[in-house]
Short mmCIF file of C-alpha atoms in Angstrom, two decimals:
data_model
loop_
_atom_site.label_atom_id
_atom_site.label_comp_id
_atom_site.label_asym_id
_atom_site.label_seq_id
_atom_site.Cartn_x
_atom_site.Cartn_y
_atom_site.Cartn_z
CA UNK A 351 -10.97 5.02 -6.12
CA UNK A 352 -11.84 5.51 -9.97
CA UNK A 353 -9.97 9.65 -9.66
CA UNK A 354 -6.63 7.67 -7.58
CA UNK A 355 -6.70 4.68 -10.14
CA UNK A 356 -7.94 6.27 -13.93
CA UNK A 357 -6.73 10.20 -13.51
CA UNK A 358 -4.09 11.32 -11.43
CA UNK A 359 -2.27 8.40 -9.22
CA UNK A 360 -0.28 9.36 -6.41
CA UNK A 361 2.32 8.04 -4.14
CA UNK A 362 3.38 9.98 -0.40
CA UNK A 363 7.00 8.52 0.60
CA UNK A 364 7.80 9.60 4.11
CA UNK A 365 11.47 7.42 4.70
CA UNK A 366 13.76 8.09 2.17
CA UNK A 367 14.41 10.71 -0.91
CA UNK A 368 16.40 7.75 -2.25
CA UNK A 369 12.96 6.39 -4.03
CA UNK A 370 12.85 9.31 -5.81
CA UNK A 371 14.51 8.78 -8.55
CA UNK A 372 12.37 5.46 -9.56
CA UNK A 373 9.26 7.42 -9.56
CA UNK A 374 10.35 10.47 -11.60
CA UNK A 375 12.20 7.16 -13.76
CA UNK A 376 8.36 5.92 -14.12
CA UNK A 377 7.49 9.89 -15.51
CA UNK A 378 6.21 10.80 -11.95
CA UNK A 379 6.60 15.21 -11.27
CA UNK A 380 7.68 14.89 -6.93
CA UNK A 381 7.45 17.98 -4.37
CA UNK A 382 9.55 17.41 -1.60
CA UNK A 383 8.36 19.27 1.51
CA UNK A 384 8.63 18.82 5.66
CA UNK A 385 6.51 17.24 7.52
CA UNK A 386 4.50 19.74 9.62
CA UNK A 387 1.47 21.38 9.92
CA UNK A 388 2.59 24.80 8.59
CA UNK A 389 2.73 23.18 5.20
CA UNK A 390 -0.77 23.09 4.41
CA UNK A 391 -0.87 27.00 4.41
CA UNK A 392 2.36 28.15 3.51
CA UNK A 393 2.46 25.35 0.99
CA UNK A 394 6.28 25.41 1.28
CA UNK A 395 7.04 22.92 -1.11
CA UNK A 396 10.29 21.76 -3.49
CA UNK A 397 9.81 20.50 -6.59
CA UNK A 398 12.07 17.95 -7.63
CA UNK A 399 13.83 17.83 -10.57
CA UNK A 400 13.91 14.54 -12.46
CA UNK A 401 15.63 14.82 -15.36
CA UNK A 402 17.56 11.63 -15.38
CA UNK A 403 21.50 13.71 -15.21
CA UNK A 404 19.85 16.01 -12.80
CA UNK A 405 17.37 13.63 -10.52
CA UNK A 406 20.85 12.53 -8.44
CA UNK A 407 21.87 16.37 -7.75
CA UNK A 408 18.33 16.91 -6.73
CA UNK A 409 18.19 14.60 -4.19
CA UNK A 410 21.46 15.35 -2.33
CA UNK A 411 20.65 19.20 -2.63
CA UNK A 412 17.13 18.50 -0.67
CA UNK A 413 18.49 15.93 1.84
CA UNK A 414 20.08 18.67 3.32
CA UNK A 415 17.83 20.81 3.22
CA UNK A 416 15.02 18.83 4.81
CA UNK A 417 15.84 16.48 8.04
CA UNK A 418 12.37 14.96 7.75
CA UNK A 419 10.98 15.28 4.91
CA UNK A 420 7.91 13.85 3.09
CA UNK A 421 7.46 13.41 -0.68
CA UNK A 422 4.34 13.18 -2.69
CA UNK A 423 4.53 12.46 -6.51
CA UNK A 424 2.02 12.63 -9.20
CA UNK A 425 1.26 11.99 -12.68
CA UNK A 426 -2.18 11.05 -15.42
CA UNK A 427 -2.90 7.77 -15.48
CA UNK A 428 -2.02 6.85 -19.43
CA UNK A 429 -5.54 5.46 -20.67
CA UNK A 430 -5.72 2.22 -21.45
CA UNK A 431 -9.55 1.05 -21.69
CA UNK A 432 -8.54 -2.50 -19.44
CA UNK A 433 -7.76 -0.61 -16.79
CA UNK A 434 -10.19 1.59 -16.62
CA UNK A 435 -12.76 -1.12 -16.85
CA UNK A 436 -11.38 -2.74 -14.29
CA UNK A 437 -11.18 -0.01 -11.89
CA UNK A 438 -14.67 1.17 -13.06
CA UNK A 439 -16.44 -2.53 -11.60
CA UNK A 440 -13.99 -2.27 -8.45
CA UNK A 441 -15.19 1.01 -7.82
CA UNK A 442 -18.67 -0.27 -7.85
CA UNK A 443 -18.05 -3.32 -6.17
CA UNK A 444 -16.79 -1.37 -3.41
CA UNK A 445 -19.70 1.25 -3.23
CA UNK A 446 -22.35 -2.51 -3.61
CA UNK A 447 -20.12 -3.18 -0.02
CA UNK A 448 -20.40 0.15 1.59
CA UNK A 449 -23.73 0.38 1.08
CA UNK A 450 -24.53 -2.79 1.68
CA UNK A 451 -22.60 -2.25 5.50
CA UNK A 452 -24.40 0.93 5.96
CA UNK A 453 -27.55 -0.85 6.00
CA UNK A 454 -26.34 -4.01 8.48
CA UNK A 455 -25.01 -1.05 10.66
CA UNK A 456 -28.55 1.19 10.57
CA UNK A 457 -30.05 -2.11 11.08
CA UNK A 458 -28.62 -3.52 13.90
CA UNK A 459 -28.68 0.25 15.41
CA UNK A 460 -32.43 0.47 14.88
CA UNK A 461 -32.86 -2.09 17.53
CA UNK A 462 -29.95 -1.33 20.16
CA UNK A 463 -29.57 1.68 21.60
CA UNK A 464 -26.14 0.53 23.62
CA UNK A 465 -25.04 0.07 19.83
CA UNK A 466 -25.74 3.47 19.06
CA UNK A 467 -23.77 4.70 21.78
CA UNK A 468 -21.27 2.57 20.58
CA UNK A 469 -20.73 3.39 16.91
CA UNK A 470 -20.83 7.06 18.34
CA UNK A 471 -17.69 6.11 20.57
CA UNK A 472 -15.92 4.55 18.30
CA UNK A 473 -16.51 7.87 15.76
CA UNK A 474 -15.37 9.48 18.17
CA UNK A 475 -12.61 7.17 19.05
CA UNK A 476 -11.01 7.32 15.58
CA UNK A 477 -12.03 10.91 14.47
CA UNK A 478 -9.81 12.05 17.85
CA UNK A 479 -7.20 9.75 16.87
CA UNK A 480 -7.06 10.25 12.66
CA UNK A 481 -6.64 14.51 14.09
CA UNK A 482 -3.86 13.54 16.71
CA UNK A 483 -1.65 11.78 14.22
CA UNK A 484 -2.32 14.64 11.41
CA UNK A 485 -1.25 17.41 14.26
CA UNK A 486 1.33 15.70 15.76
CA UNK A 487 2.87 14.93 12.62
CA UNK A 488 2.44 11.53 12.35
CA UNK A 489 -0.38 10.57 9.72
CA UNK A 490 2.41 9.96 7.26
CA UNK A 491 3.22 6.82 8.87
CA UNK A 492 -0.53 5.41 8.36
CA UNK A 493 -1.49 6.79 5.27
CA UNK A 494 0.43 6.95 1.62
CA UNK A 495 -2.22 8.69 -0.69
CA UNK A 496 -4.66 11.05 -0.78
CA UNK A 497 -7.32 7.74 -1.35
CA UNK A 498 -6.60 6.83 1.88
CA UNK A 499 -6.08 9.94 3.65
CA UNK A 500 -9.82 11.33 2.44
CA UNK A 501 -11.04 7.77 3.93
CA UNK A 502 -8.68 7.95 7.44
CA UNK A 503 -11.25 11.38 8.03
CA UNK A 504 -14.29 10.15 6.57
CA UNK A 505 -14.62 6.83 8.16
CA UNK A 506 -15.67 8.32 11.46
CA UNK A 507 -18.57 10.34 9.75
CA UNK A 508 -19.97 7.78 7.30
CA UNK A 509 -20.03 5.85 11.31
CA UNK A 510 -22.26 8.57 13.02
CA UNK A 511 -24.33 9.15 9.83
CA UNK A 512 -25.01 4.96 10.49
CA UNK A 513 -25.90 5.95 14.44
CA UNK A 514 -28.13 8.59 13.04
CA UNK A 515 -30.21 6.86 10.89
CA UNK A 516 -30.25 4.07 13.43
CA UNK A 517 -31.98 6.29 16.04
#
């Protein structure tokens, strides 16, 4: 959370390349690639020329090149003490919530074999669904930034760890 909102802000666009102009005007650096698993290994990513007089031509050329584009826009967050303090407080609250939720799941799992099996089943189903969406090219429909991507794949590990601690 703190990385996403205090250091490096990122946005993933999956629909139209028209929104790229808006992010370019807000000083984001944008990159376009095809929505495919191979992009992770080939790193076939095209930068968008965000200079104001070239952005329309750049977007038009990219629309012709990619039929189903995915656009990632990133920028460094401008240092701002009140925003950092607010985000640090939110991050600390999120960590306390996660810790208390973990304690609650372990407490219930300690007393119930049925609940341990249910936690394992939900973790497995969630992991299989996330992998299916990722390899099927549909992950960008549900995940719009790095934080949600990481949370989507760490949630099954969280549930499995709570199940293991409860047994």
